[in-house]
PDB file of C-alpha atoms in Angstrom:
ATOM      1  CA  MET Z 143      14.552  90.423 -14.041  1.00  0.00           C
ATOM      2  CA  ARG Z 144      12.148  88.064 -15.968  1.00  0.00           C
ATOM      3  CA  ILE Z 145      12.842  85.984 -18.570  1.00  0.00           C
ATOM      4  CA  SER Z 146      10.651  85.441 -21.841  1.00  0.00           C
ATOM      5  CA  ARG Z 147       9.747  82.392 -23.097  1.00  0.00           C
ATOM      6  CA  GLY Z 148      12.025  82.855 -26.510  1.00  0.00           C
ATOM      7  CA  GLU Z 149      15.483  83.383 -24.189  1.00  0.00           C
ATOM      8  CA  GLN Z 150      13.941  80.100 -22.228  1.00  0.00           C
ATOM      9  CA  LEU Z 151      13.865  78.500 -25.343  1.00  0.00           C
ATOM     10  CA  ALA Z 152      16.940  79.405 -26.590  1.00  0.00           C
ATOM     11  CA  ASN Z 153      18.597  78.212 -23.443  1.00  0.00           C
ATOM     12  CA  TYR Z 154      17.216  74.908 -23.728  1.00  0.00           C
ATOM     13  CA  VAL Z 155      17.876  74.614 -27.354  1.00  0.00           C
ATOM     14  CA  ILE Z 156      21.683  75.467 -26.383  1.00  0.00           C
ATOM     15  CA  LEU Z 157      22.344  73.674 -23.760  1.00  0.00           C
ATOM     16  CA  GLY Z 158      20.344  70.564 -25.513  1.00  0.00           C
ATOM     17  CA  VAL Z 159      22.590  70.866 -28.305  1.00  0.00           C
ATOM     18  CA  PHE Z 160      25.924  70.492 -25.593  1.00  0.00           C
ATOM     19  CA  ALA Z 161      24.472  67.712 -24.150  1.00  0.00           C
ATOM     20  CA  LEU Z 162      24.459  66.253 -27.337  1.00  0.00           C
ATOM     21  CA  PHE Z 163      27.722  66.661 -28.028  1.00  0.00           C
ATOM     22  CA  ALA Z 164      28.657  65.621 -24.949  1.00  0.00           C
ATOM     23  CA  ILE Z 165      26.185  61.996 -24.119  1.00  0.00           C
ATOM     24  CA  TYR Z 166      26.938  60.804 -28.236  1.00  0.00           C
ATOM     25  CA  PRO Z 167      30.019  59.191 -27.624  1.00  0.00           C
ATOM     26  CA  ILE Z 168      29.231  57.938 -24.545  1.00  0.00           C
ATOM     27  CA  LEU Z 169      26.322  56.454 -26.093  1.00  0.00           C
ATOM     28  CA  THR Z 170      28.414  55.457 -28.740  1.00  0.00           C
ATOM     29  CA  VAL Z 171      30.343  53.061 -26.797  1.00  0.00           C
ATOM     30  CA  VAL Z 172      28.003  51.982 -24.810  1.00  0.00           C
ATOM     31  CA  VAL Z 173      26.151  50.810 -27.391  1.00  0.00           C
ATOM     32  CA  GLY Z 174      29.261  49.147 -28.994  1.00  0.00           C
ATOM     33  CA  ALA Z 175      29.944  46.975 -26.058  1.00  0.00           C
ATOM     34  CA  PHE Z 176      26.749  45.428 -26.366  1.00  0.00           C
ATOM     35  CA  GLY Z 177      27.359  45.119 -30.191  1.00  0.00           C
ATOM     36  CA  HIS Z 178      28.839  41.815 -31.887  1.00  0.00           C
ATOM     37  CA  ASP Z 179      31.991  41.370 -34.237  1.00  0.00           C
ATOM     38  CA  ALA Z 180      34.716  39.032 -35.134  1.00  0.00           C
ATOM     39  CA  GLY Z 181      36.329  37.496 -31.481  1.00  0.00           C
ATOM     40  CA  SER Z 182      33.174  38.405 -29.673  1.00  0.00           C
ATOM     41  CA  PRO Z 183      29.887  36.997 -27.864  1.00  0.00           C
ATOM     42  CA  GLY Z 184      27.660  39.397 -28.203  1.00  0.00           C
ATOM     43  CA  GLY Z 185      25.263  40.978 -25.963  1.00  0.00           C
ATOM     44  CA  VAL Z 186      25.909  41.479 -21.953  1.00  0.00           C
ATOM     45  CA  ALA Z 187      28.053  37.930 -22.555  1.00  0.00           C
ATOM     46  CA  ASN Z 188      31.062  41.096 -24.125  1.00  0.00           C
ATOM     47  CA  PHE Z 189      31.227  42.074 -20.722  1.00  0.00           C
ATOM     48  CA  GLY Z 190      32.719  38.947 -18.941  1.00  0.00           C
ATOM     49  CA  ALA Z 191      35.216  37.990 -22.473  1.00  0.00           C
ATOM     50  CA  ALA Z 192      36.450  41.551 -21.966  1.00  0.00           C
ATOM     51  CA  TRP Z 193      37.066  40.859 -18.438  1.00  0.00           C
ATOM     52  CA  GLU Z 194      38.748  37.392 -18.780  1.00  0.00           C
ATOM     53  CA  GLN Z 195      40.981  38.396 -21.644  1.00  0.00           C
ATOM     54  CA  GLY Z 196      42.087  41.649 -20.377  1.00  0.00           C
ATOM     55  CA  HIS Z 197      42.889  40.571 -16.906  1.00  0.00           C
ATOM     56  CA  PHE Z 198      40.696  43.444 -15.814  1.00  0.00           C
ATOM     57  CA  ALA Z 199      40.411  41.767 -12.063  1.00  0.00           C
ATOM     58  CA  SER Z 200      44.102  42.612 -11.616  1.00  0.00           C
ATOM     59  CA  LEU Z 201      43.872  45.746 -13.179  1.00  0.00           C
ATOM     60  CA  MET Z 202      40.934  47.200 -11.041  1.00  0.00           C
ATOM     61  CA  ARG Z 203      42.321  45.992  -7.514  1.00  0.00           C
ATOM     62  CA  THR Z 204      45.840  48.016  -8.254  1.00  0.00           C
ATOM     63  CA  SER Z 205      43.524  50.629  -9.303  1.00  0.00           C
ATOM     64  CA  VAL Z 206      41.832  50.417  -6.164  1.00  0.00           C
ATOM     65  CA  LEU Z 207      44.732  50.237  -3.892  1.00  0.00           C
ATOM     66  CA  VAL Z 208      46.101  53.221  -5.657  1.00  0.00           C
ATOM     67  CA  SER Z 209      42.852  55.248  -5.183  1.00  0.00           C
ATOM     68  CA  ALA Z 210      42.349  54.265  -1.777  1.00  0.00           C
ATOM     69  CA  LEU Z 211      46.553  54.614  -0.385  1.00  0.00           C
ATOM     70  CA  VAL Z 212      45.782  58.464  -2.420  1.00  0.00           C
ATOM     71  CA  LEU Z 213      42.735  59.220  -0.756  1.00  0.00           C
ATOM     72  CA  ALA Z 214      43.891  58.180   3.098  1.00  0.00           C
ATOM     73  CA  ILE Z 215      46.988  60.363   2.849  1.00  0.00           C
ATOM     74  CA  ALA Z 216      45.884  63.407   0.521  1.00  0.00           C
ATOM     75  CA  THR Z 217      42.878  63.508   2.229  1.00  0.00           C
ATOM     76  CA  PRO Z 218      43.883  64.178   6.146  1.00  0.00           C
ATOM     77  CA  LEU Z 219      47.275  66.344   4.668  1.00  0.00           C
ATOM     78  CA  SER Z 220      44.514  68.545   2.308  1.00  0.00           C
ATOM     79  CA  ILE Z 221      42.701  68.779   5.576  1.00  0.00           C
ATOM     80  CA  MET Z 222      45.062  69.782   7.980  1.00  0.00           C
ATOM     81  CA  ALA Z 223      47.089  71.964   5.101  1.00  0.00           C
ATOM     82  CA  GLY Z 224      43.868  73.996   4.028  1.00  0.00           C
ATOM     83  CA  TYR Z 225      42.987  74.772   7.906  1.00  0.00           C
ATOM     84  CA  ALA Z 226      46.332  75.462   8.611  1.00  0.00           C
ATOM     85  CA  LEU Z 227      46.817  77.903   5.249  1.00  0.00           C
ATOM     86  CA  GLY Z 228      42.872  79.386   5.642  1.00  0.00           C
ATOM     87  CA  ALA Z 229      42.033  79.528   9.516  1.00  0.00           C
ATOM     88  CA  MET Z 230      46.014  80.347  11.038  1.00  0.00           C
ATOM     89  CA  ARG Z 231      48.372  83.442  10.551  1.00  0.00           C
ATOM     90  CA  PHE Z 232      51.894  82.634  10.613  1.00  0.00           C
ATOM     91  CA  ARG Z 233      54.740  83.851   9.123  1.00  0.00           C
ATOM     92  CA  GLY Z 234      55.622  82.988   5.252  1.00  0.00           C
ATOM     93  CA  GLN Z 235      52.183  81.859   4.777  1.00  0.00           C
ATOM     94  CA  THR Z 236      51.490  83.583   1.273  1.00  0.00           C
ATOM     95  CA  VAL Z 237      54.494  82.106  -0.020  1.00  0.00           C
ATOM     96  CA  LEU Z 238      53.473  78.627   0.892  1.00  0.00           C
ATOM     97  CA  PHE Z 239      50.403  78.813  -0.691  1.00  0.00           C
ATOM     98  CA  TYR Z 240      51.851  79.723  -3.739  1.00  0.00           C
ATOM     99  CA  VAL Z 241      54.302  76.677  -3.568  1.00  0.00           C
ATOM    100  CA  PHE Z 242      50.377  74.792  -3.452  1.00  0.00           C
ATOM    101  CA  LEU Z 243      49.785  76.534  -6.282  1.00  0.00           C
ATOM    102  CA  LEU Z 244      52.598  75.520  -8.232  1.00  0.00           C
ATOM    103  CA  GLY Z 245      51.393  71.817  -7.724  1.00  0.00           C
ATOM    104  CA  ILE Z 246      48.035  72.777  -9.378  1.00  0.00           C
ATOM    105  CA  MET Z 247      49.842  74.677 -12.376  1.00  0.00           C
ATOM    106  CA  MET Z 248      52.354  72.584 -12.746  1.00  0.00           C
ATOM    107  CA  PRO Z 249      51.776  69.973 -15.386  1.00  0.00           C
ATOM    108  CA  ALA Z 250      52.989  66.379 -15.228  1.00  0.00           C
ATOM    109  CA  GLU Z 251      54.261  65.773 -18.583  1.00  0.00           C
ATOM    110  CA  ALA Z 252      56.747  68.472 -17.472  1.00  0.00           C
ATOM    111  CA  ILE Z 253      58.146  66.598 -14.446  1.00  0.00           C
ATOM    112  CA  ILE Z 254      57.932  63.354 -14.819  1.00  0.00           C
ATOM    113  CA  VAL Z 255      60.984  62.556 -16.564  1.00  0.00           C
ATOM    114  CA  PRO Z 256      63.184  64.219 -13.778  1.00  0.00           C
ATOM    115  CA  LEU Z 257      60.504  62.451 -11.020  1.00  0.00           C
ATOM    116  CA  TYR Z 258      61.261  59.255 -12.958  1.00  0.00           C
ATOM    117  CA  TYR Z 259      64.828  59.524 -11.962  1.00  0.00           C
ATOM    118  CA  ASP Z 260      64.733  60.747  -8.792  1.00  0.00           C
ATOM    119  CA  LEU Z 261      62.059  57.919  -7.751  1.00  0.00           C
ATOM    120  CA  ARG Z 262      64.826  55.658  -9.556  1.00  0.00           C
ATOM    121  CA  SER Z 263      67.658  56.769  -7.557  1.00  0.00           C
ATOM    122  CA  LEU Z 264      65.215  56.509  -4.121  1.00  0.00           C
ATOM    123  CA  GLY Z 265      64.969  52.349  -5.210  1.00  0.00           C
ATOM    124  CA  LEU Z 266      60.966  53.784  -5.566  1.00  0.00           C
ATOM    125  CA  THR Z 267      60.367  52.737  -9.588  1.00  0.00           C
ATOM    126  CA  ASN Z 268      58.354  49.849 -10.349  1.00  0.00           C
ATOM    127  CA  THR Z 269      56.761  49.479  -6.744  1.00  0.00           C
ATOM    128  CA  ILE Z 270      53.022  50.897  -5.992  1.00  0.00           C
ATOM    129  CA  TRP Z 271      54.504  53.784  -4.407  1.00  0.00           C
ATOM    130  CA  ALA Z 272      56.311  55.337  -7.599  1.00  0.00           C
ATOM    131  CA  ILE Z 273      52.644  55.591  -8.415  1.00  0.00           C
ATOM    132  CA  VAL Z 274      50.801  56.754  -5.511  1.00  0.00           C
ATOM    133  CA  LEU Z 275      53.738  59.538  -4.522  1.00  0.00           C
ATOM    134  CA  PRO Z 276      53.086  61.745  -7.216  1.00  0.00           C
ATOM    135  CA  GLN Z 277      49.513  61.692  -7.116  1.00  0.00           C
ATOM    136  CA  VAL Z 278      49.453  62.333  -3.886  1.00  0.00           C
ATOM    137  CA  ALA Z 279      50.981  65.742  -4.057  1.00  0.00           C
ATOM    138  CA  GLN Z 280      49.256  66.698  -7.076  1.00  0.00           C
ATOM    139  CA  SER Z 281      46.017  65.772  -4.714  1.00  0.00           C
ATOM    140  CA  VAL Z 282      47.118  67.777  -2.366  1.00  0.00           C
ATOM    141  CA  ALA Z 283      47.952  70.782  -3.915  1.00  0.00           C
ATOM    142  CA  PHE Z 284      44.733  70.762  -5.154  1.00  0.00           C
ATOM    143  CA  GLY Z 285      43.127  69.722  -1.657  1.00  0.00           C
ATOM    144  CA  THR Z 286      45.250  72.638   0.301  1.00  0.00           C
ATOM    145  CA  PHE Z 287      43.704  75.241  -2.579  1.00  0.00           C
ATOM    146  CA  TRP Z 288      40.123  73.569  -2.171  1.00  0.00           C
ATOM    147  CA  LEU Z 289      39.812  74.309   1.357  1.00  0.00           C
ATOM    148  CA  ARG Z 290      41.878  76.955   2.399  1.00  0.00           C
ATOM    149  CA  THR Z 291      38.704  78.588   0.548  1.00  0.00           C
ATOM    150  CA  TYR Z 292      36.280  76.819   2.975  1.00  0.00           C
ATOM    151  CA  PHE Z 293      38.236  77.271   6.228  1.00  0.00           C
ATOM    152  CA  ARG Z 294      38.985  81.303   5.030  1.00  0.00           C
ATOM    153  CA  SER Z 295      35.765  81.893   4.855  1.00  0.00           C
ATOM    154  CA  SER Z 296      34.001  79.643   7.747  1.00  0.00           C
ATOM    155  CA  SER Z 297      32.265  81.190  10.231  1.00  0.00           C
ATOM    156  CA  ARG Z 298      34.839  82.941  13.129  1.00  0.00           C
ATOM    157  CA  SER Z 299      32.064  83.255  15.631  1.00  0.00           C
ATOM    158  CA  ILE Z 300      32.341  79.181  15.757  1.00  0.00           C
ATOM    159  CA  VAL Z 301      36.407  79.124  15.324  1.00  0.00           C
ATOM    160  CA  GLU Z 302      36.549  81.624  18.475  1.00  0.00           C
ATOM    161  CA  ALA Z 303      33.692  79.980  20.799  1.00  0.00           C
ATOM    162  CA  ALA Z 304      35.274  76.877  20.724  1.00  0.00           C
ATOM    163  CA  ARG Z 305      38.727  78.631  21.317  1.00  0.00           C
ATOM    164  CA  LEU Z 306      36.687  80.625  24.483  1.00  0.00           C
ATOM    165  CA  ASP Z 307      35.793  77.082  25.705  1.00  0.00           C
ATOM    166  CA  GLY Z 308      39.543  75.574  25.763  1.00  0.00           C
ATOM    167  CA  ALA Z 309      39.126  73.951  22.607  1.00  0.00           C
ATOM    168  CA  THR Z 310      43.329  73.518  20.906  1.00  0.00           C
ATOM    169  CA  SER Z 311      43.644  74.567  17.567  1.00  0.00           C
ATOM    170  CA  TRP Z 312      43.639  70.382  16.841  1.00  0.00           C
ATOM    171  CA  GLN Z 313      40.421  69.965  18.580  1.00  0.00           C
ATOM    172  CA  THR Z 314      38.882  73.270  16.121  1.00  0.00           C
ATOM    173  CA  LEU Z 315      39.528  71.570  13.091  1.00  0.00           C
ATOM    174  CA  TRP Z 316      38.615  67.856  13.691  1.00  0.00           C
ATOM    175  CA  ARG Z 317      35.471  68.496  16.174  1.00  0.00           C
ATOM    176  CA  VAL Z 318      34.386  71.308  14.992  1.00  0.00           C
ATOM    177  CA  LEU Z 319      35.364  72.541  11.360  1.00  0.00           C
ATOM    178  CA  VAL Z 320      35.282  69.255  10.021  1.00  0.00           C
ATOM    179  CA  PRO Z 321      32.154  67.936  10.507  1.00  0.00           C
ATOM    180  CA  LEU Z 322      30.974  71.292   8.949  1.00  0.00           C
ATOM    181  CA  ALA Z 323      32.830  70.860   5.968  1.00  0.00           C
ATOM    182  CA  ARG Z 324      31.847  67.315   4.746  1.00  0.00           C
ATOM    183  CA  PRO Z 325      30.467  68.701   1.755  1.00  0.00           C
ATOM    184  CA  ALA Z 326      33.096  70.404   0.896  1.00  0.00           C
ATOM    185  CA  ILE Z 327      35.404  67.352   1.396  1.00  0.00           C
ATOM    186  CA  THR Z 328      33.366  64.940   0.190  1.00  0.00           C
ATOM    187  CA  THR Z 329      33.600  66.633  -3.113  1.00  0.00           C
ATOM    188  CA  LEU Z 330      37.388  66.558  -2.362  1.00  0.00           C
ATOM    189  CA  LEU Z 331      36.989  62.969  -2.384  1.00  0.00           C
ATOM    190  CA  VAL Z 332      35.077  62.686  -5.143  1.00  0.00           C
ATOM    191  CA  LEU Z 333      37.326  64.405  -7.325  1.00  0.00           C
ATOM    192  CA  THR Z 334      40.742  63.236  -5.989  1.00  0.00           C
ATOM    193  CA  PHE Z 335      39.217  60.002  -7.064  1.00  0.00           C
ATOM    194  CA  MET Z 336      37.741  60.375 -10.216  1.00  0.00           C
ATOM    195  CA  TRP Z 337      41.735  61.808 -11.123  1.00  0.00           C
ATOM    196  CA  THR Z 338      43.290  58.938  -9.770  1.00  0.00           C
ATOM    197  CA  TRP Z 339      41.667  56.500 -11.112  1.00  0.00           C
ATOM    198  CA  ASN Z 340      41.884  57.919 -14.318  1.00  0.00           C
ATOM    199  CA  GLU Z 341      45.569  58.856 -14.227  1.00  0.00           C
ATOM    200  CA  PHE Z 342      46.990  57.159 -17.185  1.00  0.00           C
ATOM    201  CA  LEU Z 343      51.026  58.823 -17.991  1.00  0.00           C
ATOM    202  CA  ILE Z 344      51.999  58.300 -14.054  1.00  0.00           C
ATOM    203  CA  PRO Z 345      51.529  54.706 -14.008  1.00  0.00           C
ATOM    204  CA  LEU Z 346      52.860  54.311 -17.644  1.00  0.00           C
ATOM    205  CA  VAL Z 347      56.224  55.546 -16.799  1.00  0.00           C
ATOM    206  CA  MET Z 348      56.714  54.478 -13.065  1.00  0.00           C
ATOM    207  CA  ALA Z 349      55.719  50.933 -13.252  1.00  0.00           C
ATOM    208  CA  SER Z 350      56.707  48.948 -16.500  1.00  0.00           C
ATOM    209  CA  THR Z 351      55.424  45.248 -14.880  1.00  0.00           C
ATOM    210  CA  ASP Z 352      52.035  44.404 -15.973  1.00  0.00           C
ATOM    211  CA  GLU Z 353      51.132  43.260 -11.793  1.00  0.00           C
ATOM    212  CA  LEU Z 354      51.168  46.937 -11.370  1.00  0.00           C
ATOM    213  CA  ARG Z 355      49.053  48.356 -14.492  1.00  0.00           C
ATOM    214  CA  THR Z 356      46.315  50.193 -13.700  1.00  0.00           C
ATOM    215  CA  ALA Z 357      42.805  50.213 -15.327  1.00  0.00           C
ATOM    216  CA  PRO Z 358      43.142  52.783 -17.689  1.00  0.00           C
ATOM    217  CA  LEU Z 359      46.981  51.639 -18.819  1.00  0.00           C
ATOM    218  CA  GLY Z 360      45.537  48.324 -18.834  1.00  0.00           C
ATOM    219  CA  LEU Z 361      42.680  49.436 -21.454  1.00  0.00           C
ATOM    220  CA  ALA Z 362      45.223  50.680 -23.495  1.00  0.00           C
ATOM    221  CA  PHE Z 363      47.272  47.613 -24.008  1.00  0.00           C
ATOM    222  CA  PHE Z 364      44.537  45.457 -24.126  1.00  0.00           C
ATOM    223  CA  GLN Z 365      43.807  46.882 -27.646  1.00  0.00           C
ATOM    224  CA  GLY Z 366      45.659  45.399 -30.013  1.00  0.00           C
ATOM    225  CA  GLN Z 367      47.330  42.901 -27.244  1.00  0.00           C
ATOM    226  CA  TYR Z 368      44.107  40.679 -26.412  1.00  0.00           C
ATOM    227  CA  THR Z 369      41.403  42.035 -28.868  1.00  0.00           C
ATOM    228  CA  GLN Z 370      41.244  43.555 -32.559  1.00  0.00           C
ATOM    229  CA  GLY Z 371      37.527  44.571 -32.206  1.00  0.00           C
ATOM    230  CA  PHE Z 372      35.845  47.069 -30.955  1.00  0.00           C
ATOM    231  CA  THR Z 373      32.872  45.780 -29.088  1.00  0.00           C
ATOM    232  CA  LEU Z 374      35.210  44.374 -26.560  1.00  0.00           C
ATOM    233  CA  LEU Z 375      37.181  47.314 -26.219  1.00  0.00           C
ATOM    234  CA  ALA Z 376      34.108  49.047 -25.510  1.00  0.00           C
ATOM    235  CA  ALA Z 377      32.648  46.716 -22.947  1.00  0.00           C
ATOM    236  CA  GLY Z 378      36.267  47.721 -21.186  1.00  0.00           C
ATOM    237  CA  ALA Z 379      35.725  50.680 -21.575  1.00  0.00           C
ATOM    238  CA  VAL Z 380      32.587  50.510 -19.714  1.00  0.00           C
ATOM    239  CA  LEU Z 381      34.344  48.424 -17.222  1.00  0.00           C
ATOM    240  CA  VAL Z 382      36.902  51.099 -16.561  1.00  0.00           C
ATOM    241  CA  ALA Z 383      34.473  54.095 -16.175  1.00  0.00           C
ATOM    242  CA  LEU Z 384      31.682  51.683 -14.257  1.00  0.00           C
ATOM    243  CA  PRO Z 385      33.635  52.742 -10.534  1.00  0.00           C
ATOM    244  CA  VAL Z 386      33.737  56.511 -11.431  1.00  0.00           C
ATOM    245  CA  VAL Z 387      30.207  56.505 -12.336  1.00  0.00           C
ATOM    246  CA  ILE Z 388      28.928  54.670  -9.242  1.00  0.00           C
ATOM    247  CA  VAL Z 389      31.126  56.760  -6.819  1.00  0.00           C
ATOM    248  CA  TYR Z 390      29.710  59.913  -8.018  1.00  0.00           C
ATOM    249  CA  LEU Z 391      26.290  58.493  -8.350  1.00  0.00           C
ATOM    250  CA  PHE Z 392      26.650  57.367  -4.542  1.00  0.00           C
ATOM    251  CA  LEU Z 393      27.676  61.053  -3.238  1.00  0.00           C
ATOM    252  CA  GLN Z 394      26.226  63.133  -6.302  1.00  0.00           C
ATOM    253  CA  ARG Z 395      24.035  65.097  -3.495  1.00  0.00           C
ATOM    254  CA  HIS Z 396      26.960  65.698  -1.089  1.00  0.00           C
ATOM    255  CA  PHE Z 397      29.178  66.133  -4.674  1.00  0.00           C
ATOM    256  CA  ILE Z 398      27.236  69.220  -6.076  1.00  0.00           C
ATOM    257  CA  ALA Z 399      25.943  70.317  -2.311  1.00  0.00           C
ATOM    258  CA  GLY Z 400      29.762  71.266  -2.134  1.00  0.00           C
ATOM    259  CA  MET Z 401      30.387  72.566  -5.418  1.00  0.00           C
ATOM    260  CA  LEU Z 402      27.368  74.550  -4.885  1.00  0.00           C
ATOM    261  CA  GLU Z 403      29.103  75.637  -1.189  1.00  0.00           C
ATOM    262  CA  GLY Z 404      32.294  76.622  -2.719  1.00  0.00           C
ATOM    263  CA  ALA Z 405      30.981  78.937  -5.247  1.00  0.00           C
ATOM    264  CA  VAL Z 406      28.560  80.950  -3.791  1.00  0.00           C
ATOM    265  CA  ARG Z 407      31.693  81.606  -0.908  1.00  0.00           C
ATOM    266  CA  GLU Z 408      33.609  84.941  -1.091  1.00  0.00           C
TER     267      GLU Z 408
END
């Protein structure tokens, strides 16, 4: 079915309007980061001033450590759980899958108070693990759902061929299916990193010490505690968002491929 020029023009106009609504706040923050007001040097120097005054070096180290731990733990667990629920058959499989779905559907705000008391009883509050473990659980819930869909629709002939060659389930997963699932796994890595890096509530509740503040949490304390102006706050916001932008730009081809591959699978 051919689309007329009028329909194409209308589509572009609608997409352009929505793009402006999405980009305008970002441009406002970026332009404001180079501005000048009381207490800011103006221009590129704003980023250096925000970095020093907001102690973003320590905040970034904590965020990098938390993100690395969450990715290192959640990714292999998601791969194994997704493979077990998607490619294997065992009793209670459906019930277990719905348990994982609860981790996606349950908002963090609903469980953050009992979770805090549970971790406090274990002596984990005000530690890096109080920030990491809840996010690992959230990431595994989504990762299992994401990779279960991929493994469930993966080519059965490839799996059967691997089994005929004497490969175990473990070997079939890591030597056959995981290399083929690279786009889906890369997409999962990018999404998990973005969500972990931007997480605010869990670090706020679980860790009260300055040493365990993550970058988004530190940015919230930056306003009022270190500066009253907008330009340094905007510069700090750009610094906090920059790692996510860099990771996405670096992996964007694999990310888009994984999203499109997931979209066409049934």
